[in-house]
């Protein structure tokens, strides 16, 4: 652009009105040959709905607030209730019923990973011409090397393969889980992961801007923060000395550090001249864990449940490339974590979705132009391994269509149907707020709930007995998805996973 402006001005002076038309065409052409934007995807871990400044949190997040205030806040945005499921959907664009990962998480001893015939988001970005980098938590399986991020589309990788570990030692159950590319990274002990990942990200950005290569950048940054263990350098908690609840205070410090990390990374991008052509996406992976300092008030339930507190996530998109008309807006259009795959590949990178079987939708026009979301329905999950035992079940609706003892939930337009045991369903206010926790009055053994989420986003009014017609329609949808599901893959622990066989590291054993 810097080159074309003086030249077009020169042409314009010479050719007068006719020339102005010509300039218009040249300019139009320049705009049409749109550059592929850099994409930075920041995924926070167990970050609660109530824990970002702009949702009225007592925890201050000035950097994220500022980015979100200039971008688009996603206020009808959904993730999965726990780690592996959200990450699997982000990386595959597929519901868990289509990857066999419906049940819980991939535990470190489990011979399981995101199925190798699913083409990952990173592979697709690479195919579209991007340099692909990942820093942080994988949690999509590692029992064989073919499952590792370095073999699934990322040019570089720095981080850990399991789901949680200590922030300073990078140990899990006393064994190292930290890698630079595929090699154990033993020399980072004592460095706090949020700061360390930020430095590594800044290194990648610097390297990228120094390279003569004109590849765009895809940087996937799944931070360890703010998952337990609640560890943080003490100075981050100082502004929160007034919070009496120790977990909440520690957690607040961890969030403060995460916010600083986001600020540092975006500042570095700005300084390097990368920001002007960057789209930043920020998302949580699931609802906050109330036992570990997180909070989702006023939503019902928390991490691990199919209530809104488990799945209604914090998310925003920020970019100078967004049209002015959407900068500083919120969207209430339905968007889900599985939508990022087609949105990034087709909507932003201009890549092809050939070979990918997707449950996600390209929502870039929804975010960048305010168009209605192409998504009208969202299968939260069907987990046939989590069932209400017959002794505890009371037939509430008596649907003959779908087995309501199964943990499942589906959203269709305004409506959400939940079946089976959805998990923790209390309303938990932030500690110290003075508000009382509210325990639901559902009879034990209740297995079917229906909510109008648009009218009742906090799930106070169960309408299942008032609207049996909608219950039945959504039961049919669940049954339809159920019939198209892959069998659940949830193997037992493999003793060969024990780090003692791998030089005291978590590593592949096949
Ligand atoms: C750790 O070792 C790697 C590989 O030798 C090196 O690149 C890195 O700078 C070292 N980091 C620290 C903190 O010493
Ligand atoms: C952000 O940058 C400042 C200044 O360089 C540094 O002191 C701080 O540790 C950084 N924070 C993180 C989370 O990287
Ligand atoms: C998609 O098409 C491109 C171009 O023909 C090809 O190079 C690539 O391998 C295809 N990808 C998949 C996953 O089929």
XYZ file of C-alpha atoms and ligand atoms in Angstrom:
552
model
C 0.000 0.000 0.000
C 2.776 2.437 0.871
C 4.159 1.991 -2.659
C 0.879 2.318 -4.524
C -0.314 5.554 -2.969
C 2.230 7.985 -4.443
C 1.993 6.257 -7.809
C -1.786 6.423 -7.960
C -1.646 10.078 -6.897
C 0.773 10.725 -9.769
C -1.475 8.959 -12.274
C -4.459 10.913 -10.992
C -2.827 14.297 -11.484
C -1.987 13.435 -15.053
C -5.170 11.857 -16.211
C -7.751 14.059 -14.522
C -11.261 12.708 -14.220
C -10.616 9.695 -16.431
C -7.575 8.996 -14.279
C -9.634 9.091 -11.112
C -11.720 6.256 -12.485
C -8.523 4.383 -13.226
C -7.251 5.031 -9.702
C -10.521 3.657 -8.398
C -9.927 0.447 -10.330
C -6.332 0.112 -9.215
C -7.330 0.699 -5.633
C -10.140 -1.776 -5.959
C -7.741 -4.378 -7.319
C -5.347 -3.822 -4.452
C -8.212 -4.340 -2.031
C -9.400 -7.453 -3.821
C -6.023 -9.108 -3.630
C -6.563 -9.284 0.087
C -3.574 -10.364 2.117
C -4.066 -13.386 4.308
C -4.212 -12.042 7.873
C -2.071 -13.304 10.717
C -4.204 -15.225 13.167
C -3.509 -15.457 16.882
C -5.810 -17.788 18.788
C -5.565 -17.461 22.564
C -7.297 -20.182 24.547
C -7.552 -19.702 28.307
C -8.023 -22.764 30.508
C -10.980 -22.990 32.932
C -11.591 -19.257 32.620
C -14.976 -18.408 34.110
C -17.766 -16.377 32.531
C -17.738 -13.915 35.425
C -13.952 -13.492 35.439
C -13.392 -10.918 32.715
C -13.672 -7.211 33.480
C -16.361 -6.477 30.930
C -18.675 -9.073 32.510
C -18.635 -7.077 35.729
C -15.876 -9.040 37.439
C -14.093 -7.838 40.557
C -10.949 -9.075 38.744
C -9.468 -6.402 36.503
C -8.543 -7.322 32.923
C -7.695 -3.970 31.301
C -5.885 -5.432 28.303
C -8.578 -7.888 27.340
C -11.282 -5.294 28.015
C -9.553 -2.827 25.711
C -9.105 -5.376 22.906
C -12.695 -6.568 23.255
C -13.981 -2.985 23.365
C -12.429 -2.370 19.941
C -13.490 -5.730 18.616
C -16.589 -7.912 18.704
C -17.675 -9.521 21.962
C -19.262 -12.917 21.402
C -22.199 -13.030 23.802
C -23.945 -16.134 22.543
C -20.756 -18.154 22.345
C -20.407 -21.796 23.337
C -17.587 -24.141 24.186
C -17.597 -27.659 25.645
C -17.730 -28.257 29.407
C -14.188 -29.654 29.779
C -10.712 -29.510 28.250
C -10.262 -32.307 25.703
C -13.731 -31.923 24.176
C -13.301 -28.210 23.451
C -9.800 -28.703 22.072
C -10.889 -31.669 19.968
C -13.678 -29.607 18.412
C -11.410 -26.636 17.812
C -8.805 -28.818 16.086
C -11.214 -31.009 14.108
C -14.304 -28.839 13.572
C -16.294 -31.906 14.617
C -18.698 -32.740 17.412
C -17.486 -35.346 19.887
C -20.088 -37.813 18.562
C -17.988 -37.794 15.388
C -14.589 -38.347 17.012
C -15.519 -40.932 19.676
C -14.413 -38.484 22.394
C -17.876 -38.023 23.953
C -16.817 -39.126 27.427
C -14.736 -36.971 29.797
C -11.099 -36.206 28.917
C -8.100 -38.081 27.544
C -6.226 -39.093 30.697
C -2.419 -39.255 30.398
C -2.290 -43.058 30.739
C -4.883 -43.572 28.028
C -3.990 -44.938 24.590
C -6.224 -42.409 22.856
C -5.927 -39.243 20.806
C -7.887 -37.098 18.389
C -8.471 -39.649 15.579
C -5.620 -39.509 13.112
C -7.951 -39.451 10.115
C -9.314 -36.083 11.249
C -7.420 -33.360 9.413
C -6.555 -30.706 11.980
C -7.086 -26.975 11.831
C -3.302 -26.572 11.925
C -2.854 -28.868 8.910
C -5.409 -26.852 7.006
C -3.777 -23.539 7.912
C -0.448 -24.917 6.777
C -2.028 -26.089 3.544
C -3.389 -22.544 3.090
C 0.199 -21.245 3.250
C 0.540 -20.324 6.902
C 3.501 -20.718 9.239
C 1.921 -22.640 12.137
C 3.071 -22.409 15.748
C 1.693 -23.736 18.988
C 2.660 -22.793 22.522
C 0.934 -24.351 25.515
C -1.402 -27.182 26.416
C -2.249 -29.917 23.922
C -4.456 -32.458 25.753
C -5.433 -34.286 22.584
C -3.462 -37.442 23.305
C 0.188 -38.428 22.945
C 0.437 -42.219 23.301
C 2.076 -42.363 19.893
C 4.111 -39.682 18.226
C 1.698 -39.466 15.299
C -0.697 -37.803 17.790
C 1.686 -35.001 18.777
C 1.133 -31.403 17.694
C 4.367 -31.485 15.703
C 2.877 -34.307 13.608
C -0.544 -32.721 13.310
C 0.191 -29.537 11.456
C 2.302 -27.359 13.728
C 5.713 -26.285 12.442
C 6.820 -25.544 15.990
C 5.623 -26.590 19.422
C 6.509 -25.573 22.942
C 4.431 -26.752 25.878
C 2.895 -29.764 27.574
C 1.006 -32.738 26.248
C -1.246 -33.698 29.194
C -4.056 -31.679 30.737
C -2.516 -30.088 33.807
C 0.718 -29.768 35.708
C 2.607 -27.413 38.004
C 3.199 -23.900 36.674
C 6.809 -23.449 37.826
C 8.271 -26.972 37.767
C 6.404 -28.216 34.662
C 5.997 -31.531 36.408
C 2.942 -33.686 36.541
C 2.961 -36.256 39.332
C 6.708 -35.606 39.700
C 7.441 -36.390 36.030
C 8.314 -33.796 33.406
C 5.666 -32.853 30.868
C 7.318 -30.062 28.909
C 8.626 -30.116 25.378
C 10.327 -27.928 22.848
C 9.414 -29.482 19.513
C 9.533 -33.172 20.502
C 12.407 -33.016 22.984
C 11.957 -32.849 26.750
C 12.600 -29.265 27.880
C 14.254 -29.662 31.256
C 15.825 -26.256 31.721
C 12.749 -24.095 32.336
C 12.123 -25.078 35.933
C 11.270 -22.051 38.059
C 9.826 -20.057 35.157
C 6.107 -19.386 35.479
C 4.299 -20.750 32.444
C 2.161 -17.690 31.678
C 5.267 -15.502 31.488
C 7.351 -18.156 29.788
C 4.738 -18.859 27.090
C 4.452 -15.119 26.516
C 8.215 -14.814 26.004
C 8.173 -17.765 23.640
C 5.286 -16.199 21.716
C 7.160 -12.909 21.489
C 10.175 -14.839 20.196
C 8.074 -16.436 17.460
C 6.631 -13.049 16.503
C 10.094 -11.477 16.300
C 11.459 -14.362 14.288
C 8.464 -14.179 11.987
C 8.823 -10.475 11.343
C 12.592 -10.848 10.682
C 12.132 -13.593 8.128
C 11.963 -12.539 4.528
C 9.263 -15.204 3.998
C 5.926 -13.612 3.243
C 3.944 -16.398 4.879
C 1.172 -15.314 7.193
C 1.293 -16.524 10.776
C -1.024 -18.838 12.658
C -0.165 -18.810 16.350
C -2.199 -21.074 18.614
C -1.667 -20.125 22.256
C -3.517 -22.398 24.663
C -2.320 -20.974 27.981
C -2.052 -23.085 31.111
C -3.754 -20.247 32.990
C -6.059 -20.220 34.835
C -6.472 -23.956 35.541
C -5.501 -25.293 38.964
C -3.006 -25.675 40.695
C -3.493 -22.101 41.899
C 0.069 -20.851 41.497
C 1.214 -17.349 40.618
C 4.144 -15.030 41.418
C 2.944 -13.224 44.576
C 3.041 -9.676 43.222
C 0.087 -10.422 40.938
C -2.163 -11.110 43.910
C -1.234 -7.909 45.787
C -4.063 -5.818 44.290
C -6.449 -8.529 45.506
C -5.376 -8.639 49.153
C -8.954 -7.622 50.040
C -10.373 -10.891 48.628
C -10.689 -13.127 51.675
C -11.258 -16.398 49.853
C -7.740 -17.743 49.280
C -8.583 -19.621 46.079
C -10.328 -16.625 44.584
C -7.410 -14.361 45.525
C -4.839 -16.656 43.919
C -7.037 -17.101 40.892
C -7.434 -13.312 40.558
C -3.641 -13.010 40.476
C -3.435 -15.695 37.790
C -6.028 -13.858 35.705
C -4.095 -10.600 36.166
C -0.991 -12.306 34.801
C -2.923 -13.788 31.874
C -4.279 -10.345 31.066
C -0.772 -8.910 31.185
C 0.335 -11.694 28.817
C -2.360 -10.776 26.304
C -1.296 -7.136 26.613
C 2.389 -7.976 26.089
C 1.733 -10.144 23.049
C -0.485 -7.625 21.306
C 1.953 -4.822 22.117
C 4.798 -6.821 20.617
C 2.733 -7.431 17.493
C 2.056 -3.731 17.245
C 5.748 -2.843 17.688
C 6.743 -5.338 15.009
C 4.164 -3.997 12.578
C 2.259 -7.291 12.564
C -0.848 -6.160 14.400
C -2.281 -4.151 11.512
C -2.782 -7.399 9.611
C -3.817 -9.627 12.500
C -7.018 -11.171 13.756
C -6.918 -12.081 17.444
C -9.402 -14.565 18.822
C -9.745 -15.038 22.548
C -11.736 -17.916 24.026
C -12.044 -19.923 27.188
C -12.056 -23.707 26.867
C -14.930 -24.229 29.334
C -16.633 -22.654 32.309
C -14.759 -21.722 35.470
C -14.081 -24.330 38.179
C -15.731 -22.934 41.311
C -13.637 -25.208 43.568
C -10.484 -23.597 42.157
C -11.300 -19.912 42.237
C -13.276 -19.605 38.991
C -16.750 -18.163 38.737
C -19.570 -18.079 36.195
C -22.158 -15.925 37.945
C -24.991 -15.403 37.102
C -24.973 -18.550 34.984
C -26.123 -21.870 36.392
C -23.579 -24.619 37.071
C -19.873 -24.699 36.252
C -17.049 -26.584 34.565
C -17.933 -30.156 33.717
C -21.687 -29.613 33.470
C -24.045 -29.100 30.545
C -25.590 -26.115 32.333
C -24.741 -22.727 30.870
C -21.984 -22.208 33.453
C -20.147 -25.133 31.886
C -20.577 -24.242 28.228
C -21.481 -20.566 27.759
C -17.972 -19.237 27.321
C -16.100 -15.963 27.323
C -14.952 -15.035 23.832
C -14.108 -12.050 21.661
C -12.462 -11.187 18.371
C -10.252 -8.130 18.013
C -8.600 -6.833 14.882
C -7.879 -3.598 13.058
C -9.115 -5.467 9.965
C -12.676 -5.577 11.288
C -14.921 -3.058 9.528
C -15.505 0.075 11.616
C -19.216 -0.673 11.816
C -18.621 -3.791 13.941
C -15.698 -2.540 16.043
C -16.917 -2.072 19.584
C -20.047 -4.172 19.138
C -21.343 -7.353 20.677
C -22.926 -10.176 18.739
C -25.700 -12.333 20.135
C -25.575 -14.671 17.178
C -25.012 -18.330 18.038
C -21.341 -19.278 17.648
C -19.607 -22.451 18.804
C -15.992 -23.511 19.231
C -16.353 -25.994 16.341
C -17.036 -22.999 14.084
C -13.475 -21.662 14.285
C -12.110 -24.324 11.954
C -14.127 -23.336 8.866
C -14.091 -19.679 9.954
C -10.306 -19.539 10.080
C -9.593 -21.764 7.077
C -12.290 -20.578 4.670
C -13.370 -17.248 6.161
C -9.960 -15.758 6.951
C -7.171 -17.753 5.310
C -8.948 -18.221 1.990
C -8.084 -21.908 2.198
C -9.998 -24.913 1.003
C -11.985 -27.189 3.299
C -11.434 -30.223 1.052
C -11.036 -33.425 2.988
C -12.555 -32.034 6.205
C -15.861 -33.399 7.494
C -17.238 -30.568 9.591
C -19.932 -29.827 12.139
C -18.810 -26.198 12.373
C -19.930 -23.221 10.277
C -17.979 -20.366 8.770
C -19.157 -17.469 10.951
C -16.775 -14.794 9.653
C -19.602 -12.798 8.023
C -21.487 -12.957 11.299
C -18.530 -11.557 13.214
C -17.234 -9.099 10.642
C -20.476 -7.978 8.980
C -23.176 -8.619 11.551
C -24.913 -11.204 9.346
C -27.172 -13.785 10.995
C -25.296 -16.876 12.127
C -25.531 -19.831 9.749
C -25.758 -21.961 12.888
C -29.321 -22.599 14.117
C -28.647 -25.682 16.179
C -25.897 -26.816 18.500
C -25.380 -30.299 19.839
C -23.742 -29.714 23.224
C -22.995 -33.434 23.575
C -24.393 -36.931 23.950
C -22.404 -39.030 26.397
C -23.899 -42.504 26.600
C -21.343 -43.539 29.246
C -22.807 -41.033 31.710
C -26.257 -42.331 32.530
C -28.677 -41.980 35.416
C -28.915 -45.395 37.073
C -32.461 -46.824 36.876
C -32.872 -46.733 40.674
C -32.354 -42.945 40.658
C -34.451 -42.214 37.629
C -38.006 -40.967 37.708
C -39.796 -40.960 34.391
C -40.553 -37.299 33.948
C -41.434 -36.925 30.309
C -41.548 -40.561 29.265
C -40.143 -39.809 25.815
C -40.073 -42.870 23.632
C -37.779 -41.167 21.188
C -34.473 -40.757 23.033
C -33.143 -42.526 26.111
C -33.393 -39.709 28.622
C -31.110 -41.364 31.175
C -28.196 -40.368 28.904
C -26.348 -37.133 29.629
C -27.076 -34.974 26.591
C -28.000 -31.423 25.641
C -29.014 -29.683 22.470
C -29.726 -26.081 21.582
C -32.089 -25.164 18.791
C -32.757 -21.478 18.265
C -33.850 -20.125 21.638
C -34.468 -23.566 23.141
C -32.175 -25.863 25.087
C -33.062 -29.409 26.063
C -31.030 -31.273 28.680
C -31.365 -34.964 29.551
C -29.884 -37.328 32.127
C -27.573 -35.997 34.807
C -26.156 -32.688 33.522
C -23.689 -32.222 36.396
C -23.400 -29.485 39.020
C -26.372 -27.177 38.655
C -26.184 -24.643 41.487
C -25.902 -20.902 41.026
C -22.654 -19.900 42.744
C -21.952 -16.188 43.279
C -18.369 -14.917 43.466
C -16.910 -15.403 46.973
C -17.227 -12.268 49.074
C -20.057 -10.818 46.945
C -22.521 -11.196 49.812
C -24.937 -12.991 47.457
C -26.214 -16.382 48.611
C -25.514 -19.489 46.570
C -28.717 -20.957 45.213
C -29.300 -24.701 45.148
C -31.873 -25.844 42.588
C -35.122 -27.313 43.828
C -35.285 -30.067 41.185
C -36.586 -33.368 42.513
C -33.891 -36.051 42.672
C -33.978 -38.236 39.592
C -35.295 -35.524 37.312
C -33.938 -36.181 33.846
C -35.432 -33.696 31.394
C -35.209 -29.899 31.358
C -36.218 -27.377 28.743
C -35.206 -23.725 28.804
C -35.722 -20.733 26.584
C -32.123 -19.556 26.821
C -32.794 -16.253 25.086
C -35.447 -15.295 27.634
C -33.892 -17.160 30.565
C -30.114 -17.335 30.068
C -29.522 -18.446 33.653
C -31.805 -21.487 33.481
C -34.255 -20.689 36.262
C -37.497 -21.629 34.456
C -37.773 -25.257 33.386
C -40.472 -25.336 30.712
C -40.383 -29.068 29.957
C -43.878 -29.763 31.244
C -45.358 -26.653 29.578
C -43.896 -27.370 26.147
C -43.964 -31.133 25.524
C -44.106 -30.385 21.795
C -40.669 -28.778 21.853
C -39.300 -31.462 24.171
C -40.402 -34.127 21.715
C -38.984 -32.295 18.706
C -35.586 -31.878 20.377
C -35.638 -35.477 21.630
C -35.990 -36.473 17.996
C -32.999 -34.332 17.074
C -30.972 -35.948 19.860
C -31.958 -39.401 18.673
C -30.994 -38.491 15.128
C -27.531 -37.357 16.275
C -27.261 -40.409 18.514
C -27.889 -42.761 15.608
C -25.139 -41.019 13.660
C -22.609 -41.213 16.521
C -19.352 -43.098 16.579
C -19.013 -45.536 19.465
C -17.399 -43.899 22.490
C -13.686 -44.595 22.697
C -12.598 -44.546 26.336
C -9.916 -47.175 26.883
C -8.449 -48.107 30.257
C -5.028 -47.030 31.456
C -1.999 -48.559 29.801
C 0.774 -49.375 32.318
C 3.356 -48.580 29.631
C 2.424 -44.906 30.042
C 4.231 -44.763 33.389
C 6.907 -42.044 33.211
C 9.388 -44.388 34.909
C 9.725 -46.138 31.528
C 10.419 -42.836 29.772
C 13.261 -41.224 31.613
C 10.776 -39.710 34.057
C 8.843 -37.819 31.388
C 5.324 -38.142 30.024
C 5.932 -39.523 26.577
C 4.615 -41.801 23.867
C 4.654 -45.541 24.543
C 3.667 -46.838 21.139
C 16.787 -24.281 27.325
O 17.431 -25.064 26.335
C 17.039 -24.756 25.005
C 17.663 -25.776 24.089
O 19.042 -25.894 24.344
C 17.435 -23.317 24.687
O 17.020 -22.987 23.387
C 16.765 -22.393 25.680
O 17.175 -21.063 25.476
C 17.086 -22.802 27.121
N 16.242 -22.003 28.005
C 16.646 -21.575 29.198
C 15.657 -20.800 29.968
O 17.753 -21.806 29.638
C 4.976 -8.306 30.316
O 6.044 -7.464 30.017
C 6.619 -6.843 31.163
C 7.648 -5.843 30.648
O 8.554 -6.470 29.826
C 7.224 -7.925 32.034
O 7.787 -7.360 33.192
C 6.138 -8.894 32.436
O 6.684 -9.979 33.175
C 5.453 -9.442 31.208
N 4.324 -10.264 31.628
C 4.045 -11.454 31.097
C 2.863 -12.179 31.627
O 4.677 -11.942 30.196
C -6.871 -30.208 -0.752
O -6.599 -29.793 -2.058
C -5.249 -29.365 -2.269
C -5.141 -28.813 -3.659
O -5.608 -29.729 -4.602
C -4.305 -30.524 -2.009
O -2.970 -30.110 -2.153
C -4.523 -31.034 -0.608
O -3.739 -32.172 -0.375
C -5.979 -31.368 -0.366
N -6.112 -31.629 1.034
C -6.776 -32.665 1.508
C -6.735 -32.821 2.977
O -7.380 -33.445 0.818
